[in-house]
């Protein structure tokens, strides 16, 4: 008997549109001989609908125009329901076996949706509430990595209140500690949303103002000159890592445009590195995955510094992109696990974790 998979997409997040593209690919690649798929979209205003139309309508938000295939629905937090409530059919309950949250960024990747699914008693793909929240917060991740002695860029963090109280002192301290260039990031955002590279005090101030549009807390990091490398990790208690891949951004750094809009960045798999470095990257990725308490999946991003070849953590991503050009599925495809099999494994891992 086929299991019923609820694929969640959209969300109230600056990464809403990336989620739509990821979910389109996920829905089209889940093995339909094993699973029945129910797609549930969350609009950028938080409205929820079961969508029964073509997944090709998701990118560009065209699915919301397909009114005949939209049905208001919610996830039930009543554990006896074990599923969703279709609101247009007299509050009809539909049981779900497992949830696949393809929700990037806030309100999806940060532990909030994971907490809701825990309350509902529904198995779900990916990291639990705690690991999701920690990995989403760059300052929390960086602090834990420092504690465990993981190589990473020098960094500082502050929130909007502190910035408003003494902006000049905070910026001076950042420059003294990090030097230029400085990367300015919202502490809780992904897909490179709101990130800027600053080369002067005026650019640094401008970058902070831009990042504060996306979060109330920022992380500032020293610029690392080196290769950008990504490694995909899969599993629960015994995780495995893919071969590492190299990112050659079409822009000055791998920003949102370079990832999703320009379509000119180059992904080289495996990365152009010696075999021993590639193996070290995989081992380091699995080690970080375990330290952070990850499960299911995470993509771990690194720099390999040009000056000395040091492997340095950039950041973990607990719900990485699943678009047609995304690294996570490409890395495992290059490691011998094609996209449909990868999705099957992720769903099985979710069910196993909640047994």
PDB file of C-alpha atoms in Angstrom, residues 105-343:
ATOM      1  CA  UNK A 105      14.152  30.244   5.398  1.00  0.00           C
ATOM      2  CA  UNK A 106      11.976  31.644   8.153  1.00  0.00           C
ATOM      3  CA  UNK A 107       8.785  29.868   9.191  1.00  0.00           C
ATOM      4  CA  UNK A 108       9.914  26.677   7.511  1.00  0.00           C
ATOM      5  CA  UNK A 109      13.593  25.929   7.973  1.00  0.00           C
ATOM      6  CA  UNK A 110      14.085  27.561  11.373  1.00  0.00           C
ATOM      7  CA  UNK A 111      12.332  25.030  13.596  1.00  0.00           C
ATOM      8  CA  UNK A 112       8.887  26.639  13.577  1.00  0.00           C
ATOM      9  CA  UNK A 113       7.300  24.223  11.094  1.00  0.00           C
ATOM     10  CA  UNK A 114       9.228  21.339  12.636  1.00  0.00           C
ATOM     11  CA  UNK A 115       7.722  22.243  16.019  1.00  0.00           C
ATOM     12  CA  UNK A 116       4.218  22.288  14.544  1.00  0.00           C
ATOM     13  CA  UNK A 117       4.743  18.870  12.972  1.00  0.00           C
ATOM     14  CA  UNK A 118       6.093  17.523  16.271  1.00  0.00           C
ATOM     15  CA  UNK A 119       2.939  18.714  18.030  1.00  0.00           C
ATOM     16  CA  UNK A 120       0.843  17.108  15.294  1.00  0.00           C
ATOM     17  CA  UNK A 121       2.730  13.832  15.697  1.00  0.00           C
ATOM     18  CA  UNK A 122       3.589  13.718  11.988  1.00  0.00           C
ATOM     19  CA  UNK A 123       6.877  12.262  10.702  1.00  0.00           C
ATOM     20  CA  UNK A 124       8.741  14.775   8.560  1.00  0.00           C
ATOM     21  CA  UNK A 125      11.807  14.945   6.369  1.00  0.00           C
ATOM     22  CA  UNK A 126      14.849  16.732   7.754  1.00  0.00           C
ATOM     23  CA  UNK A 127      16.316  18.016  10.988  1.00  0.00           C
ATOM     24  CA  UNK A 128      14.342  18.250  14.218  1.00  0.00           C
ATOM     25  CA  UNK A 129      13.193  21.479  15.850  1.00  0.00           C
ATOM     26  CA  UNK A 130      16.362  22.075  17.857  1.00  0.00           C
ATOM     27  CA  UNK A 131      18.881  21.421  15.076  1.00  0.00           C
ATOM     28  CA  UNK A 132      16.812  23.434  12.593  1.00  0.00           C
ATOM     29  CA  UNK A 133      16.712  26.458  14.913  1.00  0.00           C
ATOM     30  CA  UNK A 134      20.444  26.308  15.713  1.00  0.00           C
ATOM     31  CA  UNK A 135      21.545  25.889  12.101  1.00  0.00           C
ATOM     32  CA  UNK A 136      19.274  28.703  10.936  1.00  0.00           C
ATOM     33  CA  UNK A 137      20.868  31.160  13.359  1.00  0.00           C
ATOM     34  CA  UNK A 138      24.337  31.910  11.977  1.00  0.00           C
ATOM     35  CA  UNK A 139      25.501  33.435  15.259  1.00  0.00           C
ATOM     36  CA  UNK A 140      24.432  30.339  17.238  1.00  0.00           C
ATOM     37  CA  UNK A 141      26.065  28.033  14.690  1.00  0.00           C
ATOM     38  CA  UNK A 142      29.291  30.047  14.709  1.00  0.00           C
ATOM     39  CA  UNK A 143      29.443  30.051  18.512  1.00  0.00           C
ATOM     40  CA  UNK A 144      29.027  26.265  18.666  1.00  0.00           C
ATOM     41  CA  UNK A 145      31.621  25.758  15.939  1.00  0.00           C
ATOM     42  CA  UNK A 146      34.105  27.913  17.877  1.00  0.00           C
ATOM     43  CA  UNK A 147      33.433  25.801  20.966  1.00  0.00           C
ATOM     44  CA  UNK A 148      34.261  22.615  19.043  1.00  0.00           C
ATOM     45  CA  UNK A 149      37.319  24.090  17.345  1.00  0.00           C
ATOM     46  CA  UNK A 150      35.923  24.007  13.801  1.00  0.00           C
ATOM     47  CA  UNK A 151      37.797  26.314  11.415  1.00  0.00           C
ATOM     48  CA  UNK A 152      35.706  29.247  10.192  1.00  0.00           C
ATOM     49  CA  UNK A 153      36.007  32.920   9.358  1.00  0.00           C
ATOM     50  CA  UNK A 154      36.449  35.443  12.161  1.00  0.00           C
ATOM     51  CA  UNK A 155      33.064  36.953  12.985  1.00  0.00           C
ATOM     52  CA  UNK A 156      31.075  39.359  15.130  1.00  0.00           C
ATOM     53  CA  UNK A 157      27.355  39.656  15.743  1.00  0.00           C
ATOM     54  CA  UNK A 158      24.972  42.320  17.026  1.00  0.00           C
ATOM     55  CA  UNK A 159      21.266  43.097  16.956  1.00  0.00           C
ATOM     56  CA  UNK A 160      19.296  46.116  15.820  1.00  0.00           C
ATOM     57  CA  UNK A 161      18.930  47.583  19.316  1.00  0.00           C
ATOM     58  CA  UNK A 162      22.684  47.557  19.915  1.00  0.00           C
ATOM     59  CA  UNK A 163      23.277  48.978  16.442  1.00  0.00           C
ATOM     60  CA  UNK A 164      20.835  51.819  17.051  1.00  0.00           C
ATOM     61  CA  UNK A 165      22.421  52.588  20.421  1.00  0.00           C
ATOM     62  CA  UNK A 166      26.063  52.793  19.241  1.00  0.00           C
ATOM     63  CA  UNK A 167      26.448  52.128  15.541  1.00  0.00           C
ATOM     64  CA  UNK A 168      29.870  53.745  15.186  1.00  0.00           C
ATOM     65  CA  UNK A 169      31.457  51.696  17.969  1.00  0.00           C
ATOM     66  CA  UNK A 170      30.086  48.426  16.591  1.00  0.00           C
ATOM     67  CA  UNK A 171      31.305  49.157  13.068  1.00  0.00           C
ATOM     68  CA  UNK A 172      34.758  50.214  14.302  1.00  0.00           C
ATOM     69  CA  UNK A 173      35.045  47.030  16.340  1.00  0.00           C
ATOM     70  CA  UNK A 174      34.049  44.933  13.335  1.00  0.00           C
ATOM     71  CA  UNK A 175      36.672  46.562  11.128  1.00  0.00           C
ATOM     72  CA  UNK A 176      39.383  46.188  13.775  1.00  0.00           C
ATOM     73  CA  UNK A 177      38.592  42.503  14.281  1.00  0.00           C
ATOM     74  CA  UNK A 178      37.765  41.443  10.712  1.00  0.00           C
ATOM     75  CA  UNK A 179      39.431  43.904   8.334  1.00  0.00           C
ATOM     76  CA  UNK A 180      38.034  44.510   4.862  1.00  0.00           C
ATOM     77  CA  UNK A 181      36.308  43.063   2.967  1.00  0.00           C
ATOM     78  CA  UNK A 182      33.515  42.141   5.375  1.00  0.00           C
ATOM     79  CA  UNK A 183      30.495  40.013   4.528  1.00  0.00           C
ATOM     80  CA  UNK A 184      27.317  41.211   6.229  1.00  0.00           C
ATOM     81  CA  UNK A 185      24.544  38.645   6.672  1.00  0.00           C
ATOM     82  CA  UNK A 186      21.123  38.499   8.307  1.00  0.00           C
ATOM     83  CA  UNK A 187      21.580  35.963  11.110  1.00  0.00           C
ATOM     84  CA  UNK A 188      18.424  34.073  10.146  1.00  0.00           C
ATOM     85  CA  UNK A 189      18.079  33.899   6.376  1.00  0.00           C
ATOM     86  CA  UNK A 190      19.250  31.635   3.587  1.00  0.00           C
ATOM     87  CA  UNK A 191      19.709  31.592  -0.182  1.00  0.00           C
ATOM     88  CA  UNK A 192      22.128  34.534   0.296  1.00  0.00           C
ATOM     89  CA  UNK A 193      19.153  36.858   0.829  1.00  0.00           C
ATOM     90  CA  UNK A 194      20.241  40.219   2.252  1.00  0.00           C
ATOM     91  CA  UNK A 195      23.979  39.463   2.103  1.00  0.00           C
ATOM     92  CA  UNK A 196      26.447  42.138   1.001  1.00  0.00           C
ATOM     93  CA  UNK A 197      30.214  42.454   0.653  1.00  0.00           C
ATOM     94  CA  UNK A 198      31.549  45.690   2.151  1.00  0.00           C
ATOM     95  CA  UNK A 199      34.944  47.202   1.346  1.00  0.00           C
ATOM     96  CA  UNK A 200      34.663  50.470   3.280  1.00  0.00           C
ATOM     97  CA  UNK A 201      32.923  51.955   6.305  1.00  0.00           C
ATOM     98  CA  UNK A 202      30.242  53.564   4.138  1.00  0.00           C
ATOM     99  CA  UNK A 203      29.575  50.271   2.342  1.00  0.00           C
ATOM    100  CA  UNK A 204      29.531  48.473   5.695  1.00  0.00           C
ATOM    101  CA  UNK A 205      26.876  50.813   7.054  1.00  0.00           C
ATOM    102  CA  UNK A 206      24.820  50.409   3.882  1.00  0.00           C
ATOM    103  CA  UNK A 207      25.185  46.607   4.060  1.00  0.00           C
ATOM    104  CA  UNK A 208      23.964  46.547   7.675  1.00  0.00           C
ATOM    105  CA  UNK A 209      20.893  48.602   6.799  1.00  0.00           C
ATOM    106  CA  UNK A 210      20.115  46.196   3.950  1.00  0.00           C
ATOM    107  CA  UNK A 211      20.561  43.106   6.131  1.00  0.00           C
ATOM    108  CA  UNK A 212      18.368  44.556   8.871  1.00  0.00           C
ATOM    109  CA  UNK A 213      15.494  44.534   6.361  1.00  0.00           C
ATOM    110  CA  UNK A 214      15.537  40.741   6.671  1.00  0.00           C
ATOM    111  CA  UNK A 215      16.402  40.114  10.326  1.00  0.00           C
ATOM    112  CA  UNK A 216      16.886  41.933  13.631  1.00  0.00           C
ATOM    113  CA  UNK A 217      20.278  40.265  14.208  1.00  0.00           C
ATOM    114  CA  UNK A 218      23.330  40.334  11.938  1.00  0.00           C
ATOM    115  CA  UNK A 219      26.509  38.338  11.555  1.00  0.00           C
ATOM    116  CA  UNK A 220      29.594  40.019  10.081  1.00  0.00           C
ATOM    117  CA  UNK A 221      32.407  37.819   8.793  1.00  0.00           C
ATOM    118  CA  UNK A 222      35.877  38.374   7.421  1.00  0.00           C
ATOM    119  CA  UNK A 223      36.256  37.814   3.698  1.00  0.00           C
ATOM    120  CA  UNK A 224      37.936  34.501   2.847  1.00  0.00           C
ATOM    121  CA  UNK A 225      39.863  34.241  -0.410  1.00  0.00           C
ATOM    122  CA  UNK A 226      39.476  30.708  -1.648  1.00  0.00           C
ATOM    123  CA  UNK A 227      37.334  28.096  -3.338  1.00  0.00           C
ATOM    124  CA  UNK A 228      33.661  27.764  -2.385  1.00  0.00           C
ATOM    125  CA  UNK A 229      32.877  24.078  -1.862  1.00  0.00           C
ATOM    126  CA  UNK A 230      29.677  22.314  -0.851  1.00  0.00           C
ATOM    127  CA  UNK A 231      29.060  18.822   0.526  1.00  0.00           C
ATOM    128  CA  UNK A 232      25.690  17.080   0.916  1.00  0.00           C
ATOM    129  CA  UNK A 233      25.020  14.897   3.962  1.00  0.00           C
ATOM    130  CA  UNK A 234      22.276  12.277   4.237  1.00  0.00           C
ATOM    131  CA  UNK A 235      21.187  10.086   7.134  1.00  0.00           C
ATOM    132  CA  UNK A 236      20.148   9.832  10.768  1.00  0.00           C
ATOM    133  CA  UNK A 237      22.432   7.942  13.156  1.00  0.00           C
ATOM    134  CA  UNK A 238      24.939   6.907  10.462  1.00  0.00           C
ATOM    135  CA  UNK A 239      25.087   9.806   7.981  1.00  0.00           C
ATOM    136  CA  UNK A 240      26.970   9.680   4.705  1.00  0.00           C
ATOM    137  CA  UNK A 241      28.475  12.534   2.711  1.00  0.00           C
ATOM    138  CA  UNK A 242      28.454  13.083  -1.021  1.00  0.00           C
ATOM    139  CA  UNK A 243      31.444  13.984  -3.100  1.00  0.00           C
ATOM    140  CA  UNK A 244      32.260  17.688  -2.664  1.00  0.00           C
ATOM    141  CA  UNK A 245      31.331  20.146  -5.402  1.00  0.00           C
ATOM    142  CA  UNK A 246      32.875  23.467  -6.341  1.00  0.00           C
ATOM    143  CA  UNK A 247      30.917  26.657  -6.925  1.00  0.00           C
ATOM    144  CA  UNK A 248      32.271  29.202  -9.412  1.00  0.00           C
ATOM    145  CA  UNK A 249      29.923  32.189  -9.018  1.00  0.00           C
ATOM    146  CA  UNK A 250      29.172  34.436 -11.960  1.00  0.00           C
ATOM    147  CA  UNK A 251      29.083  37.431  -9.605  1.00  0.00           C
ATOM    148  CA  UNK A 252      31.687  38.673  -7.143  1.00  0.00           C
ATOM    149  CA  UNK A 253      30.322  36.153  -4.636  1.00  0.00           C
ATOM    150  CA  UNK A 254      27.599  33.494  -4.632  1.00  0.00           C
ATOM    151  CA  UNK A 255      24.691  35.842  -3.943  1.00  0.00           C
ATOM    152  CA  UNK A 256      20.961  35.350  -4.610  1.00  0.00           C
ATOM    153  CA  UNK A 257      21.239  36.461  -8.230  1.00  0.00           C
ATOM    154  CA  UNK A 258      24.182  34.144  -8.895  1.00  0.00           C
ATOM    155  CA  UNK A 259      22.301  31.208  -7.329  1.00  0.00           C
ATOM    156  CA  UNK A 260      18.872  31.571  -8.873  1.00  0.00           C
ATOM    157  CA  UNK A 261      18.547  34.329 -11.472  1.00  0.00           C
ATOM    158  CA  UNK A 262      21.626  34.667 -13.654  1.00  0.00           C
ATOM    159  CA  UNK A 263      21.882  30.923 -14.429  1.00  0.00           C
ATOM    160  CA  UNK A 264      25.561  31.462 -15.265  1.00  0.00           C
ATOM    161  CA  UNK A 265      27.305  30.226 -12.121  1.00  0.00           C
ATOM    162  CA  UNK A 266      29.337  27.071 -12.685  1.00  0.00           C
ATOM    163  CA  UNK A 267      29.006  23.952 -10.532  1.00  0.00           C
ATOM    164  CA  UNK A 268      31.960  21.589 -10.826  1.00  0.00           C
ATOM    165  CA  UNK A 269      31.523  18.077  -9.408  1.00  0.00           C
ATOM    166  CA  UNK A 270      33.810  16.829  -7.998  1.00  0.00           C
ATOM    167  CA  UNK A 271      35.623  19.966  -6.897  1.00  0.00           C
ATOM    168  CA  UNK A 272      39.054  20.507  -8.415  1.00  0.00           C
ATOM    169  CA  UNK A 273      40.947  19.477  -5.293  1.00  0.00           C
ATOM    170  CA  UNK A 274      43.328  16.639  -4.373  1.00  0.00           C
ATOM    171  CA  UNK A 275      41.711  13.360  -3.292  1.00  0.00           C
ATOM    172  CA  UNK A 276      42.896  13.713   0.306  1.00  0.00           C
ATOM    173  CA  UNK A 277      41.296  17.170   0.572  1.00  0.00           C
ATOM    174  CA  UNK A 278      38.024  15.876  -0.926  1.00  0.00           C
ATOM    175  CA  UNK A 279      37.991  13.055   1.644  1.00  0.00           C
ATOM    176  CA  UNK A 280      38.760  15.508   4.450  1.00  0.00           C
ATOM    177  CA  UNK A 281      35.847  17.683   3.335  1.00  0.00           C
ATOM    178  CA  UNK A 282      33.460  14.733   3.507  1.00  0.00           C
ATOM    179  CA  UNK A 283      34.679  13.702   6.955  1.00  0.00           C
ATOM    180  CA  UNK A 284      34.461  17.284   8.226  1.00  0.00           C
ATOM    181  CA  UNK A 285      30.930  17.677   6.839  1.00  0.00           C
ATOM    182  CA  UNK A 286      29.743  14.535   8.641  1.00  0.00           C
ATOM    183  CA  UNK A 287      31.457  15.675  11.858  1.00  0.00           C
ATOM    184  CA  UNK A 288      29.721  19.058  11.758  1.00  0.00           C
ATOM    185  CA  UNK A 289      26.403  17.349  10.957  1.00  0.00           C
ATOM    186  CA  UNK A 290      26.730  15.233  14.105  1.00  0.00           C
ATOM    187  CA  UNK A 291      27.856  18.131  16.316  1.00  0.00           C
ATOM    188  CA  UNK A 292      24.797  20.155  15.318  1.00  0.00           C
ATOM    189  CA  UNK A 293      22.440  17.220  15.855  1.00  0.00           C
ATOM    190  CA  UNK A 294      21.283  17.138  12.242  1.00  0.00           C
ATOM    191  CA  UNK A 295      19.196  14.317  10.787  1.00  0.00           C
ATOM    192  CA  UNK A 296      17.719  13.511   7.410  1.00  0.00           C
ATOM    193  CA  UNK A 297      19.664  15.985   5.335  1.00  0.00           C
ATOM    194  CA  UNK A 298      21.869  19.062   5.405  1.00  0.00           C
ATOM    195  CA  UNK A 299      24.173  20.705   2.886  1.00  0.00           C
ATOM    196  CA  UNK A 300      27.400  21.882   4.515  1.00  0.00           C
ATOM    197  CA  UNK A 301      29.195  24.746   2.763  1.00  0.00           C
ATOM    198  CA  UNK A 302      32.918  25.404   3.052  1.00  0.00           C
ATOM    199  CA  UNK A 303      35.758  27.574   1.859  1.00  0.00           C
ATOM    200  CA  UNK A 304      39.121  26.070   0.990  1.00  0.00           C
ATOM    201  CA  UNK A 305      41.425  29.008   1.708  1.00  0.00           C
ATOM    202  CA  UNK A 306      43.878  29.843  -1.064  1.00  0.00           C
ATOM    203  CA  UNK A 307      46.730  30.942   1.188  1.00  0.00           C
ATOM    204  CA  UNK A 308      47.154  27.669   3.074  1.00  0.00           C
ATOM    205  CA  UNK A 309      44.533  25.187   1.854  1.00  0.00           C
ATOM    206  CA  UNK A 310      42.658  25.287   5.164  1.00  0.00           C
ATOM    207  CA  UNK A 311      39.122  23.882   5.144  1.00  0.00           C
ATOM    208  CA  UNK A 312      36.810  26.473   6.718  1.00  0.00           C
ATOM    209  CA  UNK A 313      33.107  26.139   7.434  1.00  0.00           C
ATOM    210  CA  UNK A 314      30.874  28.675   5.728  1.00  0.00           C
ATOM    211  CA  UNK A 315      27.447  27.470   6.933  1.00  0.00           C
ATOM    212  CA  UNK A 316      25.063  24.498   7.150  1.00  0.00           C
ATOM    213  CA  UNK A 317      21.727  24.504   5.289  1.00  0.00           C
ATOM    214  CA  UNK A 318      19.130  22.120   6.707  1.00  0.00           C
ATOM    215  CA  UNK A 319      16.641  22.481   3.837  1.00  0.00           C
ATOM    216  CA  UNK A 320      18.916  23.156   0.860  1.00  0.00           C
ATOM    217  CA  UNK A 321      17.642  24.017  -2.577  1.00  0.00           C
ATOM    218  CA  UNK A 322      16.018  21.223  -4.572  1.00  0.00           C
ATOM    219  CA  UNK A 323      15.628  23.099  -7.855  1.00  0.00           C
ATOM    220  CA  UNK A 324      16.840  21.684 -11.158  1.00  0.00           C
ATOM    221  CA  UNK A 325      20.155  23.518 -10.683  1.00  0.00           C
ATOM    222  CA  UNK A 326      20.602  22.930  -6.937  1.00  0.00           C
ATOM    223  CA  UNK A 327      23.753  21.378  -5.532  1.00  0.00           C
ATOM    224  CA  UNK A 328      22.261  18.950  -2.997  1.00  0.00           C
ATOM    225  CA  UNK A 329      20.583  16.584  -5.490  1.00  0.00           C
ATOM    226  CA  UNK A 330      23.386  17.096  -8.013  1.00  0.00           C
ATOM    227  CA  UNK A 331      26.040  16.107  -5.467  1.00  0.00           C
ATOM    228  CA  UNK A 332      24.290  12.865  -4.573  1.00  0.00           C
ATOM    229  CA  UNK A 333      23.543  12.092  -8.216  1.00  0.00           C
ATOM    230  CA  UNK A 334      27.298  12.357  -8.820  1.00  0.00           C
ATOM    231  CA  UNK A 335      27.802  10.067  -5.814  1.00  0.00           C
ATOM    232  CA  UNK A 336      25.581   7.344  -7.250  1.00  0.00           C
ATOM    233  CA  UNK A 337      22.176   8.239  -5.770  1.00  0.00           C
ATOM    234  CA  UNK A 338      19.838   9.623  -8.471  1.00  0.00           C
ATOM    235  CA  UNK A 339      17.232  12.247  -7.563  1.00  0.00           C
ATOM    236  CA  UNK A 340      14.153   9.935  -7.218  1.00  0.00           C
ATOM    237  CA  UNK A 341      16.114   7.470  -5.066  1.00  0.00           C
ATOM    238  CA  UNK A 342      17.423  10.337  -2.937  1.00  0.00           C
ATOM    239  CA  UNK A 343      13.879  11.551  -2.249  1.00  0.00           C
TER     240      UNK A 343
END
